[in-house]
Tab-separated table of C-alpha atoms and ligand atoms in Angstrom:
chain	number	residue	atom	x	y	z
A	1	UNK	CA	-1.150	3.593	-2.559
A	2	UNK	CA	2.393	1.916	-1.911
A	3	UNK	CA	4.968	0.733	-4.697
A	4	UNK	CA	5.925	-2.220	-1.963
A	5	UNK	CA	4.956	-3.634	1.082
A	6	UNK	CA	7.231	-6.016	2.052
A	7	UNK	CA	6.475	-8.394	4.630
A	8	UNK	CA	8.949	-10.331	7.321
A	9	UNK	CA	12.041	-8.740	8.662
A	10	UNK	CA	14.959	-10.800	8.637
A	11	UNK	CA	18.098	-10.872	5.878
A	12	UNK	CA	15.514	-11.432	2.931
A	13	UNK	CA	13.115	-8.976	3.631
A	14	UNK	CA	15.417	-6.191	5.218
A	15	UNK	CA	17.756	-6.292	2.512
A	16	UNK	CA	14.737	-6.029	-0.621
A	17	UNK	CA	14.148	-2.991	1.994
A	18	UNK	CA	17.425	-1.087	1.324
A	19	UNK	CA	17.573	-1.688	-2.279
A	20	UNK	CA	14.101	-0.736	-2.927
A	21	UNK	CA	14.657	2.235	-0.707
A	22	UNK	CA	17.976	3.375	-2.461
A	23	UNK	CA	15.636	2.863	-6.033
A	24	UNK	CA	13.369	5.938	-3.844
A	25	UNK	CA	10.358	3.439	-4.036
A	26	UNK	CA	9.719	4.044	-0.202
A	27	UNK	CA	8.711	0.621	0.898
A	28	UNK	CA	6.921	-0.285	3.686
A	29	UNK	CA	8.305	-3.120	5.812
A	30	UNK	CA	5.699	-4.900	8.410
A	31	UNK	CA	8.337	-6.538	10.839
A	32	UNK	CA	6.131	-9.771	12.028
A	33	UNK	CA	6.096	-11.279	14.984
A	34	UNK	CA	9.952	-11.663	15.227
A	35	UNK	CA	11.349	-8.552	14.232
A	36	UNK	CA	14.602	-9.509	12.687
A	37	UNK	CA	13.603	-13.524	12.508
A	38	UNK	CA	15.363	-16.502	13.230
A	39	UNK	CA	19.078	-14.971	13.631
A	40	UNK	CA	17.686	-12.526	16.497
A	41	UNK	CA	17.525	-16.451	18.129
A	42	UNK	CA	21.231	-17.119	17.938
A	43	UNK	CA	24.022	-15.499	19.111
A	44	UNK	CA	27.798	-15.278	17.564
A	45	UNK	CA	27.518	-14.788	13.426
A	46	UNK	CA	30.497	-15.858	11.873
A	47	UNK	CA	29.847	-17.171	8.409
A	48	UNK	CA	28.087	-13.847	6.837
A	49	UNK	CA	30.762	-12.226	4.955
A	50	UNK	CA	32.078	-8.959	6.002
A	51	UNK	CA	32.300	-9.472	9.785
A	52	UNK	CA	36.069	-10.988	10.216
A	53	UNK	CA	35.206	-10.966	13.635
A	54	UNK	CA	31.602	-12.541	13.412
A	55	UNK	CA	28.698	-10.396	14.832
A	56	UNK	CA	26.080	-11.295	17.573
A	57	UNK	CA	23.021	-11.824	15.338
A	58	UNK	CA	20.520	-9.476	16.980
A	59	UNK	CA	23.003	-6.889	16.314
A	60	UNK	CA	23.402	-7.820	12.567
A	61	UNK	CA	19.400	-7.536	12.146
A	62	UNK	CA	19.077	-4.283	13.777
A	63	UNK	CA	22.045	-2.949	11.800
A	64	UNK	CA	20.241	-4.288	8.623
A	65	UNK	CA	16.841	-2.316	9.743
A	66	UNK	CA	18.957	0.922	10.485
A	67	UNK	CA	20.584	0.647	7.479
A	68	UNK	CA	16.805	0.310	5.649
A	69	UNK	CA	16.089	3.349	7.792
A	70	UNK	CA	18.518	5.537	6.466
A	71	UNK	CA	17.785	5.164	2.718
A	72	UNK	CA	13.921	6.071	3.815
A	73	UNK	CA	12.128	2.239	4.209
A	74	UNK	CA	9.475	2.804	6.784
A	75	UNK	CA	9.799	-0.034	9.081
A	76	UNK	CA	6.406	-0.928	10.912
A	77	UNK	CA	6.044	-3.110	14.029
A	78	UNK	CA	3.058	-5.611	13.694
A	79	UNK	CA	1.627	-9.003	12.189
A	80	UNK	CA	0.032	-9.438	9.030
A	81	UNK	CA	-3.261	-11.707	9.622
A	82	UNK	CA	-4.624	-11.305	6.139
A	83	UNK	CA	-3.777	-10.382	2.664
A	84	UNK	CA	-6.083	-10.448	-0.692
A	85	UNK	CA	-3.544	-11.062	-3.678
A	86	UNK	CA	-6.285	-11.838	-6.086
A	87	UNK	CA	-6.775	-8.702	-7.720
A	88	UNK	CA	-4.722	-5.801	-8.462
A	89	UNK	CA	-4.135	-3.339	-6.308
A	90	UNK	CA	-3.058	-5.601	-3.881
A	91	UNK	CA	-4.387	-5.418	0.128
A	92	UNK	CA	-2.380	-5.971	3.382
A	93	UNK	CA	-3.489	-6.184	6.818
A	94	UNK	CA	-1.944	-5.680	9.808
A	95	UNK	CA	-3.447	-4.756	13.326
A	96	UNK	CA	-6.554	-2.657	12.644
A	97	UNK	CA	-4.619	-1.573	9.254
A	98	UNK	CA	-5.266	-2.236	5.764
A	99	UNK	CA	-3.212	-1.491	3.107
A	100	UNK	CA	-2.958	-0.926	-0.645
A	101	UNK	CA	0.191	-1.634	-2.656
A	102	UNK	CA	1.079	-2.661	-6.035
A	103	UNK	CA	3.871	-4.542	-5.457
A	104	UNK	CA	4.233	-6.992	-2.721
A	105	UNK	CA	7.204	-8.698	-1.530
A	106	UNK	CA	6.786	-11.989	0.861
A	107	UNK	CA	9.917	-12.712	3.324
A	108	UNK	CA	7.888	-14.095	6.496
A	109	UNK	CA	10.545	-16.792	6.690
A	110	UNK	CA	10.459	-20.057	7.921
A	111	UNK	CA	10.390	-21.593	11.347
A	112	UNK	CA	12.010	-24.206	13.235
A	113	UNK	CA	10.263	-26.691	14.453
A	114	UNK	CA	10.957	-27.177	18.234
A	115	UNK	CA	10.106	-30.070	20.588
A	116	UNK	CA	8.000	-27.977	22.959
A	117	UNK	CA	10.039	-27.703	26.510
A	118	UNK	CA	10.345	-24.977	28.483
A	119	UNK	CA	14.280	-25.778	29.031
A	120	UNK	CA	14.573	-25.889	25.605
A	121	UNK	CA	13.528	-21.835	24.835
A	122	UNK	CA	14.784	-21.068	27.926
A	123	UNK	CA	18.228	-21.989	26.759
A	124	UNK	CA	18.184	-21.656	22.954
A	125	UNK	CA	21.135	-19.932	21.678
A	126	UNK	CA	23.122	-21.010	25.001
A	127	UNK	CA	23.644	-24.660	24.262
A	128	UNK	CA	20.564	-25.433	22.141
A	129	UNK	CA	20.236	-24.600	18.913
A	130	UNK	CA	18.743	-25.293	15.619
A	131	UNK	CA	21.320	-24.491	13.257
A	132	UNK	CA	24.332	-26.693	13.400
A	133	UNK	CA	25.917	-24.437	9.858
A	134	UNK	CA	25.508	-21.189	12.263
A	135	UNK	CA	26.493	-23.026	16.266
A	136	UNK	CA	28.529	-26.075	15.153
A	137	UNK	CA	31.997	-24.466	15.539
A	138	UNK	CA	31.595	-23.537	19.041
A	139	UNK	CA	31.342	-27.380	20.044
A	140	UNK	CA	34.800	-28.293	18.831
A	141	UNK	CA	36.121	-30.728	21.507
A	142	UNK	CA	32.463	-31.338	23.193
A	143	UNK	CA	29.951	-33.866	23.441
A	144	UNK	CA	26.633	-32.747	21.636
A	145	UNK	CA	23.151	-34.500	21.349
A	146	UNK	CA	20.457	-34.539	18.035
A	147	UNK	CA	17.515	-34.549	17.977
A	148	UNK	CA	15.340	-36.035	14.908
A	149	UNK	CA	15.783	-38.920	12.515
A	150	UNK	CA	15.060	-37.307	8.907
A	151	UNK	CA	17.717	-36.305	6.311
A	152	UNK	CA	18.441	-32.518	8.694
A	153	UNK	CA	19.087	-34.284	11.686
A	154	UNK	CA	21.321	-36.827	9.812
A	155	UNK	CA	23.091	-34.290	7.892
A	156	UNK	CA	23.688	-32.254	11.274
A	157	UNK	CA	24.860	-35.012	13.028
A	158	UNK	CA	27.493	-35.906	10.222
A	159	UNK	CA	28.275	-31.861	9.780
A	160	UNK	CA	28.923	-31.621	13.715
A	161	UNK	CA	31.409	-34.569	14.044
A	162	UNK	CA	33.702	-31.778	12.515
A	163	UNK	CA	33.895	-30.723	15.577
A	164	UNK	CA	31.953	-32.441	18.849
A	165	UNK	CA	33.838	-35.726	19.864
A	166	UNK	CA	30.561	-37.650	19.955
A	167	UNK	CA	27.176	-36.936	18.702
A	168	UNK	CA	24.543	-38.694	20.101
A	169	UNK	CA	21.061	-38.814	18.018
A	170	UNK	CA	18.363	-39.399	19.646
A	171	UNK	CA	14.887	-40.354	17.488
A	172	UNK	CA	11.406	-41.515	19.115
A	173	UNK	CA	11.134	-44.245	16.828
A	174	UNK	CA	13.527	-47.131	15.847
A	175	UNK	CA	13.082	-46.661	12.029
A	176	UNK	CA	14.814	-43.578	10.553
A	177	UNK	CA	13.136	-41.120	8.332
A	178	UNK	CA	16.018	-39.741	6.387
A	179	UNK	CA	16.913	-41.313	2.943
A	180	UNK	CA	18.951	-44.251	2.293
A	181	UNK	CA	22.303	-42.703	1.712
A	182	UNK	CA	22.297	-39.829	4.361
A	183	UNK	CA	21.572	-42.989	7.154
A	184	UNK	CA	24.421	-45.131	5.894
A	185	UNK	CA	26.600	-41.782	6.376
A	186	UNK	CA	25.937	-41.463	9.549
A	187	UNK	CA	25.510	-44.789	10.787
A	188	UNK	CA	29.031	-45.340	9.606
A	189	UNK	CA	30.261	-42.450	11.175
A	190	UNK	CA	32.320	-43.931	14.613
A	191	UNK	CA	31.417	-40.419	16.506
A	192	UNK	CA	27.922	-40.826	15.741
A	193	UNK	CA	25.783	-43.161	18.245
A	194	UNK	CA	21.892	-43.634	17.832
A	195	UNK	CA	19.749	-43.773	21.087
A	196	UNK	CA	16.399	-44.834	19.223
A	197	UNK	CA	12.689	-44.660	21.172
A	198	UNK	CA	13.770	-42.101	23.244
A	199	UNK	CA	12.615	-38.536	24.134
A	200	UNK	CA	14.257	-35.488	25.487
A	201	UNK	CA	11.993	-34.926	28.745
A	202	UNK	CA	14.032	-31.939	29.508
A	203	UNK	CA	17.440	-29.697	29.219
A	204	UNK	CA	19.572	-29.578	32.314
A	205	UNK	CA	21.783	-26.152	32.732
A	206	UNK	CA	21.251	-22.329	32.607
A	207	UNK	CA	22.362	-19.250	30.497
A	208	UNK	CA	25.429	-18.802	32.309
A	209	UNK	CA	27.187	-22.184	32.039
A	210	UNK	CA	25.245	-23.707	28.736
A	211	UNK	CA	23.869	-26.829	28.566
A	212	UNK	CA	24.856	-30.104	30.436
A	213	UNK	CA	23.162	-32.446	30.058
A	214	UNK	CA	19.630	-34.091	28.906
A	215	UNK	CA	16.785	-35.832	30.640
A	216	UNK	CA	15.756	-38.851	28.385
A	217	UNK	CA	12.838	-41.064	28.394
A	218	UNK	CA	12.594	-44.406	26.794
A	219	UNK	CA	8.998	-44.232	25.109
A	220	UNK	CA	8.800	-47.965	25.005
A	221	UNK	CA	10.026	-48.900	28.456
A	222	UNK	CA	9.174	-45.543	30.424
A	223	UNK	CA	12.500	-45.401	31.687
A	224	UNK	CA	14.457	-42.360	32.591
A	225	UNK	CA	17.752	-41.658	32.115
A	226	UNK	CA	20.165	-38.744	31.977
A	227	UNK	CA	22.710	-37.935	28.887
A	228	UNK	CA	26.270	-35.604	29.106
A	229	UNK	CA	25.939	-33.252	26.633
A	230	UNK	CA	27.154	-29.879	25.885
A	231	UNK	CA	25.157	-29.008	23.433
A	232	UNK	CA	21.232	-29.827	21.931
A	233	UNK	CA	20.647	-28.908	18.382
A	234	UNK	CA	16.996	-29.514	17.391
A	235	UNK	CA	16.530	-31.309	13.599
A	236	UNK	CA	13.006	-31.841	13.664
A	237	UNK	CA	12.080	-30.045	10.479
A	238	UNK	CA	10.719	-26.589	9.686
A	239	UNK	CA	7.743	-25.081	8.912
A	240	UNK	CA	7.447	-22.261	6.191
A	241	UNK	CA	5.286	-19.326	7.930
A	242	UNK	CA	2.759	-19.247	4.658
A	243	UNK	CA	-0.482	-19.943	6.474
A	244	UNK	CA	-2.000	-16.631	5.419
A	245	UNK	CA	-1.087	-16.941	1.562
A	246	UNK	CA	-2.685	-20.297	1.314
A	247	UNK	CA	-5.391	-20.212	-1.320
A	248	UNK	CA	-4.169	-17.486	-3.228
A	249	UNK	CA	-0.249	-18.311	-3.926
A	250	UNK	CA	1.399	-21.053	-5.212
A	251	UNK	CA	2.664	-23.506	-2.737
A	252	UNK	CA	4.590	-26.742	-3.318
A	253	UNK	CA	3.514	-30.329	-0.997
A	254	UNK	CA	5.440	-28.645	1.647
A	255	UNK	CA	4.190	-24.904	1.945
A	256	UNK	CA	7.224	-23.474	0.800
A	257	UNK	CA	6.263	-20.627	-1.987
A	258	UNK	CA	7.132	-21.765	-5.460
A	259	UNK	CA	9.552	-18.815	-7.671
A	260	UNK	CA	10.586	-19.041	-10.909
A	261	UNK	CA	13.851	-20.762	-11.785
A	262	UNK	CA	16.324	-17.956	-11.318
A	263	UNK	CA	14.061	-15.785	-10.080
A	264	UNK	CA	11.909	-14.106	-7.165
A	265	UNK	CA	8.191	-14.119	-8.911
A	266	UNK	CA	5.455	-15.803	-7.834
A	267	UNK	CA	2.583	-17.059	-9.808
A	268	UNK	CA	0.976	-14.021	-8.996
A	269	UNK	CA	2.302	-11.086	-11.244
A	270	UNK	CA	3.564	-8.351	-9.151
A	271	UNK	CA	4.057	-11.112	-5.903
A	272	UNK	CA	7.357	-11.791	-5.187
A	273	UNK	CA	8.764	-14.309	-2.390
A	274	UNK	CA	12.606	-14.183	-1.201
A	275	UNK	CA	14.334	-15.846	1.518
A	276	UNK	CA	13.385	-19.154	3.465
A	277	UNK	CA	9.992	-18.692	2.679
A	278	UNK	CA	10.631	-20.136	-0.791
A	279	UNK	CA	14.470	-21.916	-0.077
A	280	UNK	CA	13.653	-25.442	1.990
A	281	UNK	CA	17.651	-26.252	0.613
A	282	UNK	CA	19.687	-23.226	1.363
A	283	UNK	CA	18.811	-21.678	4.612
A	284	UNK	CA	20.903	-19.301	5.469
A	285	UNK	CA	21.200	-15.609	6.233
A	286	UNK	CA	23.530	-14.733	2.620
A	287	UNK	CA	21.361	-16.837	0.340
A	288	UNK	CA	18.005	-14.735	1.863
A	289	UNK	CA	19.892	-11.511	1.952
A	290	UNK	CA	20.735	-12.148	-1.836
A	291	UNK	CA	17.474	-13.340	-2.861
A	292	UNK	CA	15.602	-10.164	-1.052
A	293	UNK	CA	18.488	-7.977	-3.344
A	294	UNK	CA	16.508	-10.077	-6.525
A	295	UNK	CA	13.089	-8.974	-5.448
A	296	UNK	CA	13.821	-5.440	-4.541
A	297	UNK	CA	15.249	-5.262	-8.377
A	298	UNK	CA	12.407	-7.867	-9.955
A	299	UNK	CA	9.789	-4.974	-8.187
A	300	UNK	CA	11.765	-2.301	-9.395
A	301	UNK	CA	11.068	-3.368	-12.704
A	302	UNK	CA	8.174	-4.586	-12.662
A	303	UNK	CA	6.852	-1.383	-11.616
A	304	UNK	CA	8.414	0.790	-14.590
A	305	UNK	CA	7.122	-1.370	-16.547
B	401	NAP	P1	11.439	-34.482	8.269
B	401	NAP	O1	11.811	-35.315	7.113
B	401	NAP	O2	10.010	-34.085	8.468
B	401	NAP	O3	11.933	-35.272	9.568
B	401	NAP	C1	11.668	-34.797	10.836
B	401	NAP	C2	12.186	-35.822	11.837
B	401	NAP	O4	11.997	-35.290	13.139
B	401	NAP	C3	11.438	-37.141	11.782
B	401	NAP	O5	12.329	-38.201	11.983
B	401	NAP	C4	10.442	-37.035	12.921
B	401	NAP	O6	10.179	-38.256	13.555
B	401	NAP	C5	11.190	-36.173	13.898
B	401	NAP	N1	10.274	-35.369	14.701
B	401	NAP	C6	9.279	-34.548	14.267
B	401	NAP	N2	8.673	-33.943	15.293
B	401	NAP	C7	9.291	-34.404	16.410
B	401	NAP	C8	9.122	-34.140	17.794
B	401	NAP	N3	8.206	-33.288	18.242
B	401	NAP	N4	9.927	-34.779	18.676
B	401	NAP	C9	10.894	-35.642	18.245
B	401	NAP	N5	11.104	-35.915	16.948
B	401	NAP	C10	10.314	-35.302	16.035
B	401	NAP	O7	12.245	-33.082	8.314
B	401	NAP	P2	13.746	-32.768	7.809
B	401	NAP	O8	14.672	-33.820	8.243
B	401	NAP	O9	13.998	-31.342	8.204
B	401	NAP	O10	13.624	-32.806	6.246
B	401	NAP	C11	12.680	-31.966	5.569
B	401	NAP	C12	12.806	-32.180	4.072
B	401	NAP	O11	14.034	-31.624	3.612
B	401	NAP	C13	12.794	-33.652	3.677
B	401	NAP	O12	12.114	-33.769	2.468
B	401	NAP	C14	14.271	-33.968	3.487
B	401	NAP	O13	14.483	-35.014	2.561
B	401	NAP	C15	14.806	-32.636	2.966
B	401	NAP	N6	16.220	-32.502	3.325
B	401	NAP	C16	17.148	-32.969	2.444
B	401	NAP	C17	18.489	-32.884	2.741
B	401	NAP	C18	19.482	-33.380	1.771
B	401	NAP	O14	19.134	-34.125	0.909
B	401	NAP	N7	20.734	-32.985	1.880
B	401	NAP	C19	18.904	-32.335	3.954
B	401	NAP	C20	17.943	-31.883	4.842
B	401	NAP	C21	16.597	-31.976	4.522
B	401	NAP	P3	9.337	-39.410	12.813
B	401	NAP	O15	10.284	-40.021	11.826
B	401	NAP	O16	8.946	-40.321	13.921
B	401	NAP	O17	8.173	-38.708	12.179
């Protein structure tokens, strides 16, 4: 029987790891498919406080696991398929693993949504991107291209005139998704230009040299046409990974676990969620880290008590 099984690896999940190890609850932490999660897909770090210099993000995650390591968290490699939250104890599975906790603390994260090109994995992190909070400042003086037409895309695009010279959105329809107000932002913004029914067919340039440009397609008129960019920063939504909870948590309209108001508990006593799993407004690598602090500490007591 475990006190916690915590499950996801990145800031959330990692860091309810090293304060639940420090309280000597020995928790076990089941990395996922992504050991580390969505910052082991970007490079320079330079907003998480602490790092003057910024730090590469893969390095940041596997500091934050060695760190868990040292105050005795056993870290696991594998992918929960299953869990049964229902009844106390609790059961986890992983692999050909089952096990039995009484505490259970869910940071498996969110996930971008991406447009489904080769090009486009191929160079994430070198010129495409999906975080314009975490990549923007390294297109200061460049020409960058967005992709979506909902409130993210329209509040990157604004964010990223900061810095690019033009920002080019590009949406497959001619209507926009995004609310009233964050539209009129942008569409009054003179660095922002809309190329509407259009597609990004693929993403010209290599690891070495970035991105440089985009191969469009006009879904009305079939045409074909290339776009200068430096840059590509995907906006097309994300997807909360809470596929296996469904049924037995709460979830809101959009899968996103539901917590208390100030607060990491579920509906489920003994359940707690942390990080982007729960956060569809926040998303980044200090709000997770401090919300996986909050359900290390929410366990901690819950279990005394
Ligand atoms: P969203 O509202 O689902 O919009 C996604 C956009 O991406 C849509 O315009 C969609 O096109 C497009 N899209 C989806 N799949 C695509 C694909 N494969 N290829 C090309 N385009 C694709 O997602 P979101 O913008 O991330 O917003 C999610 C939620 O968070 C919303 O409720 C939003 O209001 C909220 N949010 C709020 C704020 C804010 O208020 N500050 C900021 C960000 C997000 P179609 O329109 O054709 O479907």
């Amino acid at each position: 029987m475990r006190n916690m099984v915590i499950i996801g690896s990145g800031p959330a999940g990692l860091t309810a790891a090293i304060y639940a190890a420090r309280a000597n609850l020995q928790p076990l932490l089941i990395e996922g498919k992504e050991p580390g999660g969505q910052l082991t897909l970007t490079t320079l770090v330079e907003n998480y406080p602490g790092f003057a210099d910024g730090i590469m993000g893969p390095q940041l995650m596997e500091d934050m696991r060695k760190q868990a390591q040292r105050f005795g968290a056993e870290v696991v490699n594998g992918y929960v398929h299953a869990v049964k939250l229902t009844e106390q104890p609790f059961r986890v599975y992983y692999g050909e693993e089952e096990i039995v906790a009484k505490t259970v603390v869910i940071s498996t994260g969110s996930s971008a949504k991406l447009i489904g090109l080769e090009s486009e994995m191929q160079l994430m992190g070198h010129g495409v991107s999906t975080c314009a909070t975490c990549d923007g400042f390294f297109y200061r003086g460049k020409e960058i291209a967005v992709v979506g037409g909902g409130d993210s895309a329209m509040e990157e695009a604004t964010f990223l005139t900061k810095f690019a010279t033009r920002v080019s959105v590009i949406h497959r329809r001619d209507v926009l998704r995004a609310s009233k107000i964050m539209q009129a932002r942008a569409q009054r913004n003179p660095k922002i230009h809309f190329i509407w029914n259009s597609v990004v067919e693929e993403v010209l340039g290599s690891r070495e040299t970035g991105v440089s440009a985009l191969q469009l397609k006009d879904i009305k008129t079939q045409q074909l046409s290339r776009l200068k960019v430096d840059g590509l920063f995907v906006a097309i939504g994300h997807n909360p990974n809470t596929e296996i909870f469904r049924g037995q948590i709460d979830l809101d309209d959009r899968g996103y676990i539901i917590t208390r108001p100030d607060s990491t508990r579920t509906n489920i006593s003994g359940v707690f969620a942390c990080g982007d799993v729960q956060d569809p407004v926040f998303r980044q690598a200090i709000t997770a880290a401090g919300s996986g602090c909050m359900a290390a500490m929410e366990s901690e007591r819950w279990l005394e008590h």
